């Protein structure tokens, strides 16, 4: 059984037995994906964000290929420094969980189930949907498989979705138009395949595939997706968020949001109760003083709603949260602003706090109302940092004349000449080649403008071609990372510009260019 593309055949009377058999095969094997879906590609060229990258259509055999690729990753040596959750640093001691990045419209449902069953107890990995990537249907099932399994009964979900990415679930089904022209035996067999597909989902580990999520996406129509686009959904189904501006401050009102999101994380069946509520208009609320000391707030147990205790403190100016709604101390708290205690429990993390992912504890996006659309969190908490003229000038000095960089799996070439920076494609990834990008194509150019830099960047639209837009550049002081931000044009079906879309691109230094 597969997910996605509807199969419809004009009705011209009964279908011969052979044609009916072919139709059944189509229902079982072909991906219900977009018509222009591309065959799957597994890229094992490691980058700062990914160790294995899958793009295109999920096909028969991809489960085994993906498992083999993850097993082949050198988990003792990441390609670049990357934040880890506390369990990786403290318990695994030097082991880096492989990152599987996904960009797929879907494909063969049974391959997704096979992958999930094949990795549950033997392969730990983090699943990632990167900026602007899409992960639908069978891909979304694979995404749910991201986890860390220590083998001694400890299990932790390890899934990350970017604010600009798309994640959607779709139930297996038989196209109604097809059932009108197939004999009852074929319809019955197709229906049975659908039932077995749902049974396969129910048979999956509930830690990976929550029943409350299954119930939600089985309710959507045959031509619809159940999209993950709200904070409450992330909370209920243990999905992490990347690409958002983490707050480093909080108010008394936000304690309610943290507690409600944590309640859904602990008991996902109550998701609808909190996520369906409209976000209240913004209102003045006292700020909670945060420091290296522990601030403690919470909510008492009332009317059957679990009590909640929230602890917060800063480490090096970064906010760490710890919310509890199920322990013996949940709801039993004393308001404090300078309490003792720690959120970090592993000694190895305490020695190098910069190495840990602060959202590996209670995520900072829990500070937002459960109905908040995650796309609105991009840059919401604070405006993007604009480097001063001095910092930009100093950073360009750290860049070599020619160097190679990673950008979402593409190898890029940066050249610096007399006040100009030019980034071109050296080896475009498959997805970019499919939209016509070739070696040497320019992605952005920055030129000296007084003491700063003025940049023009470019998008490659699959239908509407190449279009430039103004952008800002941010260079790290050590010359090892670059960030480009701007508003790219959005187009309608006639390629007329009708909107703008925020772009936030990251580039990671690889090596000097030959």
Short mmCIF file of C-alpha atoms in Angstrom, two decimals:
data_model
loop_
_atom_site.label_atom_id
_atom_site.label_comp_id
_atom_site.label_asym_id
_atom_site.label_seq_id
_atom_site.Cartn_x
_atom_site.Cartn_y
_atom_site.Cartn_z
CA UNK A 1 0.00 0.00 0.00
CA UNK A 2 1.28 3.44 -0.84
CA UNK A 3 0.34 7.00 -0.07
CA UNK A 4 -0.43 10.11 -2.08
CA UNK A 5 -1.38 10.19 -5.78
CA UNK A 6 -5.05 9.58 -6.63
CA UNK A 7 -5.52 7.11 -9.48
CA UNK A 8 -8.54 7.76 -11.66
CA UNK A 9 -9.50 6.02 -14.92
CA UNK A 10 -12.41 7.18 -17.13
CA UNK A 11 -15.35 4.81 -16.79
CA UNK A 12 -15.94 2.86 -20.00
CA UNK A 13 -17.67 -0.24 -18.62
CA UNK A 14 -16.22 -3.36 -17.00
CA UNK A 15 -12.46 -3.80 -16.88
CA UNK A 16 -10.97 -7.08 -18.11
CA UNK A 17 -9.40 -9.29 -15.46
CA UNK A 18 -5.84 -8.45 -16.60
CA UNK A 19 -6.54 -4.71 -16.46
CA UNK A 20 -8.10 -5.12 -13.03
CA UNK A 21 -4.97 -6.88 -11.82
CA UNK A 22 -2.85 -4.05 -13.19
CA UNK A 23 -5.06 -1.51 -11.40
CA UNK A 24 -4.64 -3.35 -8.11
CA UNK A 25 -0.88 -3.35 -8.62
CA UNK A 26 -1.01 0.40 -9.17
CA UNK A 27 -2.96 0.89 -5.97
CA UNK A 28 -0.42 -1.15 -4.04
CA UNK A 29 2.87 -0.02 -5.57
CA UNK A 30 2.72 3.42 -7.16
CA UNK A 31 3.31 6.40 -4.82
CA UNK A 32 0.36 8.72 -4.55
CA UNK A 33 2.76 11.62 -4.93
CA UNK A 34 2.86 14.68 -7.09
CA UNK A 35 3.06 13.81 -10.77
CA UNK A 36 6.53 15.33 -11.09
CA UNK A 37 8.00 13.35 -8.17
CA UNK A 38 11.60 12.31 -8.75
CA UNK A 39 13.15 8.93 -7.98
CA UNK A 40 14.76 8.75 -4.57
CA UNK A 41 18.39 9.70 -4.02
CA UNK A 42 20.53 8.87 -0.98
CA UNK A 43 23.44 11.24 -0.48
CA UNK A 44 26.07 10.17 2.07
CA UNK A 45 28.28 13.23 1.67
CA UNK A 46 28.23 14.50 5.25
CA UNK A 47 27.56 18.15 6.05
CA UNK A 48 27.24 20.17 9.23
CA UNK A 49 23.48 19.48 9.27
CA UNK A 50 23.21 15.99 7.76
CA UNK A 51 25.06 12.70 7.68
CA UNK A 52 22.65 11.08 5.24
CA UNK A 53 20.27 13.00 3.00
CA UNK A 54 17.28 11.43 1.23
CA UNK A 55 15.43 13.29 -1.51
CA UNK A 56 12.89 12.26 -4.13
CA UNK A 57 10.40 9.43 -4.20
CA UNK A 58 10.53 6.55 -1.70
CA UNK A 59 10.73 3.30 -3.65
CA UNK A 60 11.00 -0.43 -3.04
CA UNK A 61 14.38 -1.21 -1.50
CA UNK A 62 14.95 2.26 -0.03
CA UNK A 63 14.40 1.05 3.55
CA UNK A 64 17.38 -1.30 3.38
CA UNK A 65 19.48 1.31 1.57
CA UNK A 66 18.73 3.96 4.17
CA UNK A 67 19.45 1.64 7.09
CA UNK A 68 22.76 0.63 5.51
CA UNK A 69 23.69 4.29 4.95
CA UNK A 70 22.94 5.19 8.59
CA UNK A 71 24.92 2.20 9.87
CA UNK A 72 27.91 3.30 7.77
CA UNK A 73 28.12 6.75 9.38
CA UNK A 74 31.23 7.32 11.51
CA UNK A 75 29.38 8.30 14.69
CA UNK A 76 32.55 9.19 16.56
CA UNK A 77 33.55 12.02 14.26
CA UNK A 78 30.95 14.56 13.05
CA UNK A 79 31.79 16.59 9.92
CA UNK A 80 31.44 19.82 11.91
CA UNK A 81 30.55 20.85 15.47
CA UNK A 82 26.83 20.40 16.10
CA UNK A 83 24.63 20.72 19.19
CA UNK A 84 23.69 17.47 20.91
CA UNK A 85 21.03 16.50 23.41
CA UNK A 86 22.22 15.77 26.93
CA UNK A 87 21.83 12.00 26.53
CA UNK A 88 24.31 12.02 23.63
CA UNK A 89 26.89 13.95 25.62
CA UNK A 90 26.39 12.43 29.05
CA UNK A 91 25.31 8.84 28.48
CA UNK A 92 26.79 8.05 25.08
CA UNK A 93 30.05 9.91 25.79
CA UNK A 94 31.47 10.94 22.44
CA UNK A 95 28.96 9.18 20.18
CA UNK A 96 27.21 11.44 17.67
CA UNK A 97 23.79 10.22 16.60
CA UNK A 98 23.58 10.28 12.77
CA UNK A 99 21.35 12.94 11.21
CA UNK A 100 18.97 11.82 8.45
CA UNK A 101 17.69 14.79 6.42
CA UNK A 102 14.50 14.25 4.43
CA UNK A 103 13.06 16.05 1.40
CA UNK A 104 10.42 13.86 -0.26
CA UNK A 105 6.83 14.03 -1.50
CA UNK A 106 6.23 10.46 -0.31
CA UNK A 107 6.25 7.04 -1.91
CA UNK A 108 5.84 3.39 -1.04
CA UNK A 109 4.06 3.06 2.28
CA UNK A 110 5.38 -0.42 3.05
CA UNK A 111 8.96 0.80 2.70
CA UNK A 112 8.35 3.47 5.34
CA UNK A 113 6.89 0.86 7.73
CA UNK A 114 9.78 -1.51 6.99
CA UNK A 115 12.28 1.26 7.76
CA UNK A 116 10.59 2.10 11.06
CA UNK A 117 10.53 -1.52 12.18
CA UNK A 118 14.12 -2.04 11.05
CA UNK A 119 15.53 0.88 13.02
CA UNK A 120 13.47 0.89 16.22
CA UNK A 121 15.78 -1.33 18.30
CA UNK A 122 19.00 -1.34 16.31
CA UNK A 123 19.63 2.07 14.70
CA UNK A 124 19.47 5.38 16.55
CA UNK A 125 19.26 8.49 14.37
CA UNK A 126 17.91 12.03 14.37
CA UNK A 127 15.38 12.87 11.64
CA UNK A 128 15.58 16.38 10.17
CA UNK A 129 13.47 18.37 7.72
CA UNK A 130 15.67 21.28 6.69
CA UNK A 131 14.71 24.83 5.69
CA UNK A 132 12.25 24.90 2.76
CA UNK A 133 12.28 21.10 2.47
CA UNK A 134 9.06 19.06 2.22
CA UNK A 135 8.27 15.74 3.84
CA UNK A 136 4.87 14.23 3.12
CA UNK A 137 3.08 10.93 3.51
CA UNK A 138 5.53 7.99 3.59
CA UNK A 139 8.37 10.46 4.21
CA UNK A 140 6.50 11.81 7.24
CA UNK A 141 6.31 8.29 8.65
CA UNK A 142 10.08 7.90 8.27
CA UNK A 143 10.51 11.28 9.97
CA UNK A 144 8.65 9.95 13.01
CA UNK A 145 11.30 7.25 13.34
CA UNK A 146 13.95 9.67 14.62
CA UNK A 147 14.96 8.42 18.06
CA UNK A 148 17.74 7.50 20.44
CA UNK A 149 17.57 4.00 21.90
CA UNK A 150 20.21 3.11 24.47
CA UNK A 151 19.26 -0.56 24.43
CA UNK A 152 18.53 -0.74 28.15
CA UNK A 153 14.94 0.42 27.96
CA UNK A 154 15.70 4.14 27.62
CA UNK A 155 13.99 5.66 24.58
CA UNK A 156 13.93 9.29 23.42
CA UNK A 157 12.40 10.85 20.30
CA UNK A 158 14.89 12.80 18.18
CA UNK A 159 13.04 14.74 15.46
CA UNK A 160 13.64 18.27 14.16
CA UNK A 161 11.45 20.36 11.82
CA UNK A 162 12.48 23.77 10.50
CA UNK A 163 10.05 26.69 10.69
CA UNK A 164 10.07 27.02 6.89
CA UNK A 165 9.74 23.28 6.16
CA UNK A 166 6.56 21.32 5.38
CA UNK A 167 5.51 18.11 7.16
CA UNK A 168 2.22 16.40 6.30
CA UNK A 169 0.49 13.05 6.89
CA UNK A 170 -1.93 11.27 4.61
CA UNK A 171 -4.00 8.14 5.16
CA UNK A 172 -3.84 5.24 2.67
CA UNK A 173 -6.98 5.02 0.53
CA UNK A 174 -8.50 3.74 -2.71
CA UNK A 175 -9.53 6.35 -5.29
CA UNK A 176 -13.36 6.40 -5.58
CA UNK A 177 -13.24 6.82 -9.36
CA UNK A 178 -11.29 3.58 -9.60
CA UNK A 179 -13.78 1.59 -7.52
CA UNK A 180 -16.54 2.36 -10.02
CA UNK A 181 -14.81 0.36 -12.77
CA UNK A 182 -13.25 -2.54 -10.91
CA UNK A 183 -15.04 -5.78 -10.13
CA UNK A 184 -16.06 -6.38 -6.50
CA UNK A 185 -13.22 -8.82 -5.87
CA UNK A 186 -10.59 -6.24 -6.78
CA UNK A 187 -12.36 -3.56 -4.72
CA UNK A 188 -12.44 -5.92 -1.76
CA UNK A 189 -8.75 -6.72 -2.08
CA UNK A 190 -7.90 -3.02 -2.37
CA UNK A 191 -10.01 -2.23 0.67
CA UNK A 192 -8.26 -5.02 2.54
CA UNK A 193 -4.89 -3.52 1.64
CA UNK A 194 -6.04 -0.23 3.09
CA UNK A 195 -7.16 -1.89 6.31
CA UNK A 196 -3.85 -3.74 6.55
CA UNK A 197 -2.00 -0.47 6.04
CA UNK A 198 -3.82 1.07 9.00
CA UNK A 199 -3.12 -2.10 10.99
CA UNK A 200 0.58 -1.70 10.18
CA UNK A 201 0.44 1.82 11.61
CA UNK A 202 -1.27 0.57 14.77
CA UNK A 203 1.39 -2.11 15.07
CA UNK A 204 4.17 0.48 15.23
CA UNK A 205 5.67 1.45 18.55
CA UNK A 206 3.41 4.03 20.22
CA UNK A 207 6.46 6.03 21.32
CA UNK A 208 7.33 6.65 17.68
CA UNK A 209 3.85 6.76 16.21
CA UNK A 210 1.38 8.24 18.71
CA UNK A 211 -2.17 6.98 18.40
CA UNK A 212 -3.48 10.51 18.82
CA UNK A 213 -1.58 11.56 15.68
CA UNK A 214 -2.90 8.55 13.76
CA UNK A 215 -6.45 9.49 14.76
CA UNK A 216 -5.94 13.03 13.50
CA UNK A 217 -4.68 12.26 10.04
CA UNK A 218 -7.11 9.40 9.43
CA UNK A 219 -9.88 12.01 9.75
CA UNK A 220 -8.70 14.17 6.84
CA UNK A 221 -10.17 13.82 3.35
CA UNK A 222 -8.72 11.64 0.62
CA UNK A 223 -7.12 14.62 -1.13
CA UNK A 224 -5.92 16.43 1.98
CA UNK A 225 -2.95 16.39 4.30
CA UNK A 226 -2.82 16.70 8.04
CA UNK A 227 -0.06 19.27 8.35
CA UNK A 228 2.16 19.86 11.35
CA UNK A 229 2.12 23.64 11.59
CA UNK A 230 1.30 24.57 15.20
CA UNK A 231 3.30 24.69 18.40
CA UNK A 232 0.78 22.42 20.15
CA UNK A 233 1.30 19.71 17.54
CA UNK A 234 5.05 19.83 18.07
CA UNK A 235 4.46 19.56 21.79
CA UNK A 236 1.96 16.68 21.65
CA UNK A 237 3.99 14.54 19.26
CA UNK A 238 7.49 15.31 20.53
CA UNK A 239 8.81 17.13 17.47
CA UNK A 240 11.62 19.65 17.86
CA UNK A 241 11.76 22.97 16.04
CA UNK A 242 14.74 24.63 14.37
CA UNK A 243 15.22 27.96 12.64
CA UNK A 244 13.30 30.01 15.19
CA UNK A 245 14.49 32.86 17.36
CA UNK A 246 14.76 31.32 20.79
CA UNK A 247 13.47 33.68 23.46
CA UNK A 248 15.91 34.55 26.20
CA UNK A 249 13.23 36.22 28.31
CA UNK A 250 9.78 35.21 29.54
CA UNK A 251 6.69 36.65 31.22
CA UNK A 252 4.32 35.39 33.89
CA UNK A 253 1.62 34.81 31.23
CA UNK A 254 3.92 32.50 29.29
CA UNK A 255 4.03 30.09 32.22
CA UNK A 256 0.49 29.09 31.23
CA UNK A 257 1.65 28.34 27.69
CA UNK A 258 4.64 26.32 28.87
CA UNK A 259 2.43 24.28 31.19
CA UNK A 260 -0.24 23.59 28.56
CA UNK A 261 2.34 22.53 26.00
CA UNK A 262 4.01 20.28 28.56
CA UNK A 263 0.64 18.73 29.48
CA UNK A 264 0.15 17.81 25.82
CA UNK A 265 3.65 16.37 25.63
CA UNK A 266 2.95 14.16 28.63
CA UNK A 267 -0.61 13.23 27.56
CA UNK A 268 -0.96 13.76 23.77
CA UNK A 269 -4.60 12.61 23.82
CA UNK A 270 -5.57 16.05 25.17
CA UNK A 271 -4.06 17.80 22.13
CA UNK A 272 -7.41 19.04 20.78
CA UNK A 273 -8.39 20.54 24.12
CA UNK A 274 -5.52 23.02 24.13
CA UNK A 275 -4.53 23.42 20.47
CA UNK A 276 -8.05 24.27 19.29
CA UNK A 277 -8.28 27.23 21.66
CA UNK A 278 -7.68 30.60 20.02
CA UNK A 279 -4.61 32.51 21.04
CA UNK A 280 -5.52 35.36 23.33
CA UNK A 281 -4.73 38.94 22.32
CA UNK A 282 -1.33 40.03 23.53
CA UNK A 283 -1.49 41.64 26.92
CA UNK A 284 0.93 43.22 29.31
CA UNK A 285 2.41 40.68 31.65
CA UNK A 286 5.19 41.11 34.20
CA UNK A 287 8.58 39.85 33.06
CA UNK A 288 10.19 37.12 35.11
CA UNK A 289 13.68 38.14 36.22
CA UNK A 290 16.12 35.60 34.81
CA UNK A 291 19.72 35.05 35.79
CA UNK A 292 22.19 32.27 36.55
CA UNK A 293 19.96 31.54 39.55
CA UNK A 294 16.84 29.41 39.21
CA UNK A 295 13.45 31.06 38.65
CA UNK A 296 10.51 28.85 39.65
CA UNK A 297 6.87 29.31 38.65
CA UNK A 298 3.92 27.02 38.00
CA UNK A 299 0.22 26.23 38.20
CA UNK A 300 -1.57 24.31 40.89
CA UNK A 301 -3.82 21.34 40.16
CA UNK A 302 -7.37 22.55 39.53
CA UNK A 303 -10.52 20.89 38.19
CA UNK A 304 -8.72 17.77 37.07
CA UNK A 305 -6.00 19.66 35.17
CA UNK A 306 -2.52 18.47 36.12
CA UNK A 307 -0.42 20.80 38.20
CA UNK A 308 2.75 22.18 36.66
CA UNK A 309 6.12 23.39 37.85
CA UNK A 310 8.43 25.39 35.56
CA UNK A 311 12.08 26.05 36.31
CA UNK A 312 14.09 28.50 34.24
CA UNK A 313 17.60 29.90 34.31
CA UNK A 314 20.22 31.35 32.00
CA UNK A 315 23.45 29.68 31.06
CA UNK A 316 25.76 32.06 29.24
CA UNK A 317 22.79 34.23 28.29
CA UNK A 318 20.84 31.26 26.85
CA UNK A 319 17.46 30.32 28.37
CA UNK A 320 17.03 26.75 29.63
CA UNK A 321 13.61 25.47 30.72
CA UNK A 322 12.42 22.44 32.68
CA UNK A 323 8.66 21.90 32.95
CA UNK A 324 7.00 19.07 34.88
CA UNK A 325 3.34 18.02 34.98
CA UNK A 326 3.49 14.38 36.02
CA UNK A 327 6.04 14.05 38.82
CA UNK A 328 5.31 14.17 42.53
CA UNK A 329 6.42 17.80 42.62
CA UNK A 330 4.29 18.95 39.69
CA UNK A 331 2.19 21.85 40.87
CA UNK A 332 3.92 21.84 44.26
CA UNK A 333 6.19 24.86 43.99
CA UNK A 334 7.29 28.01 45.72
CA UNK A 335 7.69 31.11 43.55
CA UNK A 336 11.39 31.96 43.40
CA UNK A 337 13.65 34.25 41.41
CA UNK A 338 17.00 33.27 42.89
CA UNK A 339 16.58 29.61 43.80
CA UNK A 340 19.27 26.97 43.89
CA UNK A 341 19.44 23.96 41.63
CA UNK A 342 20.31 23.03 38.09
CA UNK A 343 18.49 22.02 34.93
CA UNK A 344 21.52 20.32 33.42
CA UNK A 345 22.16 16.96 35.09
CA UNK A 346 25.15 15.52 33.18
CA UNK A 347 28.58 16.59 34.39
CA UNK A 348 29.95 16.36 30.86
CA UNK A 349 27.38 18.93 29.71
CA UNK A 350 28.07 21.27 32.61
CA UNK A 351 31.71 21.36 31.53
CA UNK A 352 30.80 22.48 28.00
CA UNK A 353 27.32 23.99 27.96
CA UNK A 354 27.81 25.45 24.48
CA UNK A 355 27.83 21.90 23.06
CA UNK A 356 24.32 21.04 24.23
CA UNK A 357 21.04 21.73 22.46
CA UNK A 358 19.02 23.77 24.99
CA UNK A 359 15.78 22.53 23.38
CA UNK A 360 16.77 19.01 24.37
CA UNK A 361 15.24 19.93 27.72
CA UNK A 362 11.86 21.70 27.70
CA UNK A 363 11.91 23.56 24.34
CA UNK A 364 11.83 27.35 24.41
CA UNK A 365 9.05 27.37 21.79
CA UNK A 366 6.80 26.10 24.59
CA UNK A 367 6.70 29.77 25.60
CA UNK A 368 4.22 30.34 22.76
CA UNK A 369 0.51 29.56 22.73
CA UNK A 370 -0.27 26.02 21.45
CA UNK A 371 -2.21 27.38 18.46
CA UNK A 372 0.71 29.56 17.30
CA UNK A 373 1.68 28.84 13.70
CA UNK A 374 5.29 27.76 13.66
CA UNK A 375 6.06 29.74 10.50
CA UNK A 376 5.38 32.94 12.46
CA UNK A 377 8.13 32.12 14.94
CA UNK A 378 10.87 32.69 12.41
CA UNK A 379 12.49 35.83 13.72
CA UNK A 380 9.53 36.56 15.99
CA UNK A 381 11.27 36.92 19.35
CA UNK A 382 13.89 39.39 18.19
CA UNK A 383 14.92 41.00 14.90
CA UNK A 384 17.76 39.40 12.95
CA UNK A 385 21.15 40.54 14.15
CA UNK A 386 22.65 43.01 11.72
CA UNK A 387 26.45 43.00 11.88
CA UNK A 388 28.12 46.33 12.33
CA UNK A 389 30.31 47.69 9.55
CA UNK A 390 33.38 46.92 11.63
CA UNK A 391 32.37 43.30 12.30
CA UNK A 392 31.54 42.72 8.63
CA UNK A 393 34.83 44.19 7.52
CA UNK A 394 36.79 42.16 10.07
CA UNK A 395 34.97 38.97 9.12
CA UNK A 396 35.74 39.33 5.42
CA UNK A 397 39.41 39.53 6.33
CA UNK A 398 39.13 36.00 7.76
CA UNK A 399 37.95 34.64 4.39
CA UNK A 400 40.44 33.17 1.98
CA UNK A 401 40.65 34.13 -1.69
CA UNK A 402 38.71 31.00 -2.73
CA UNK A 403 37.03 28.43 -0.49
CA UNK A 404 34.46 25.62 -0.57
CA UNK A 405 31.27 25.70 1.50
CA UNK A 406 28.27 23.48 2.23
CA UNK A 407 24.76 24.80 1.61
CA UNK A 408 21.91 22.31 2.13
CA UNK A 409 23.94 19.50 0.60
CA UNK A 410 25.35 21.51 -2.33
CA UNK A 411 29.06 22.28 -2.47
CA UNK A 412 29.54 26.00 -3.07
CA UNK A 413 32.56 28.07 -4.10
CA UNK A 414 33.18 31.48 -2.51
CA UNK A 415 35.58 33.88 -4.16
CA UNK A 416 36.79 37.16 -2.69
CA UNK A 417 38.11 39.80 -5.08
CA UNK A 418 38.75 43.48 -4.38
CA UNK A 419 35.77 44.17 -2.15
CA UNK A 420 33.45 41.63 -3.79
CA UNK A 421 32.21 38.26 -2.49
CA UNK A 422 30.70 35.85 -4.99
CA UNK A 423 29.12 32.48 -4.09
CA UNK A 424 28.60 30.00 -6.95
CA UNK A 425 27.59 26.35 -7.20
CA UNK A 426 30.56 24.01 -7.38
CA UNK A 427 28.56 20.75 -7.13
CA UNK A 428 24.78 21.32 -6.91
CA UNK A 429 22.77 18.70 -5.04
CA UNK A 430 20.30 16.61 -7.03
CA UNK A 431 17.26 18.70 -6.16
CA UNK A 432 18.94 21.85 -7.49
CA UNK A 433 20.12 20.11 -10.66
CA UNK A 434 16.52 19.13 -11.31
CA UNK A 435 15.53 22.81 -11.50
CA UNK A 436 18.36 23.62 -13.90
CA UNK A 437 21.18 24.70 -11.61
CA UNK A 438 24.65 23.94 -12.97
CA UNK A 439 28.24 24.33 -11.80
CA UNK A 440 29.24 27.99 -11.89
CA UNK A 441 25.72 29.39 -11.40
CA UNK A 442 25.79 32.35 -9.05
CA UNK A 443 23.70 32.27 -5.86
CA UNK A 444 24.70 35.63 -4.37
CA UNK A 445 27.14 38.48 -4.87
CA UNK A 446 28.08 41.09 -2.27
CA UNK A 447 30.01 44.26 -2.98
CA UNK A 448 31.52 46.85 -0.70
CA UNK A 449 29.09 49.67 0.17
CA UNK A 450 30.92 52.12 2.36
CA UNK A 451 31.96 50.17 5.44
CA UNK A 452 29.38 47.45 4.85
CA UNK A 453 28.31 45.02 2.16
CA UNK A 454 25.41 45.28 -0.29
CA UNK A 455 24.19 41.87 -1.56
CA UNK A 456 22.01 40.49 -4.33
CA UNK A 457 20.87 36.89 -4.02
CA UNK A 458 18.97 34.59 -6.39
CA UNK A 459 16.27 31.94 -6.35
CA UNK A 460 15.85 29.19 -8.97
CA UNK A 461 12.13 28.64 -9.46
CA UNK A 462 11.22 25.32 -11.15
CA UNK A 463 8.66 27.02 -13.43
CA UNK A 464 9.44 30.69 -13.41
CA UNK A 465 13.21 30.69 -13.78
CA UNK A 466 15.84 32.72 -11.97
CA UNK A 467 15.03 35.85 -10.03
CA UNK A 468 17.24 38.17 -8.00
CA UNK A 469 16.39 39.90 -4.75
CA UNK A 470 18.26 42.14 -2.27
CA UNK A 471 19.73 40.39 0.76
CA UNK A 472 21.79 40.97 3.87
CA UNK A 473 24.89 38.99 4.76
CA UNK A 474 26.11 38.01 8.21
CA UNK A 475 29.64 36.62 8.56
CA UNK A 476 30.98 34.88 11.64
CA UNK A 477 34.07 36.37 13.19
CA UNK A 478 36.13 33.25 12.47
CA UNK A 479 35.13 33.13 8.81
CA UNK A 480 33.58 29.65 9.17
CA UNK A 481 29.90 30.44 8.61
CA UNK A 482 27.82 32.76 6.45
CA UNK A 483 24.16 33.65 6.68
CA UNK A 484 22.10 35.27 3.91
CA UNK A 485 18.65 36.73 4.61
CA UNK A 486 16.15 38.46 2.36
CA UNK A 487 12.67 38.46 0.83
CA UNK A 488 12.49 36.42 -2.39
CA UNK A 489 9.62 36.92 -4.85
CA UNK A 490 6.69 34.46 -4.83
CA UNK A 491 4.79 33.65 -8.03
CA UNK A 492 1.35 32.51 -9.13
CA UNK A 493 0.61 29.86 -11.78
CA UNK A 494 1.24 32.45 -14.52
CA UNK A 495 4.66 33.34 -13.03
CA UNK A 496 3.43 36.77 -11.96
CA UNK A 497 4.93 37.96 -8.72
CA UNK A 498 2.17 38.00 -6.10
CA UNK A 499 4.04 37.76 -2.81
CA UNK A 500 7.38 37.61 -1.10
CA UNK A 501 8.87 34.73 0.85
CA UNK A 502 11.47 35.12 3.62
CA UNK A 503 14.76 33.36 2.91
CA UNK A 504 17.35 32.46 5.53
CA UNK A 505 20.27 30.50 4.11
CA UNK A 506 23.24 29.11 6.02
CA UNK A 507 26.65 28.22 4.62
CA UNK A 508 29.30 26.21 6.45
CA UNK A 509 33.00 26.35 5.59
CA UNK A 510 34.48 23.11 4.24
CA UNK A 511 38.02 23.76 2.95
CA UNK A 512 40.18 26.01 0.76
CA UNK A 513 39.25 25.72 -2.90
CA UNK A 514 41.72 23.99 -5.20
#
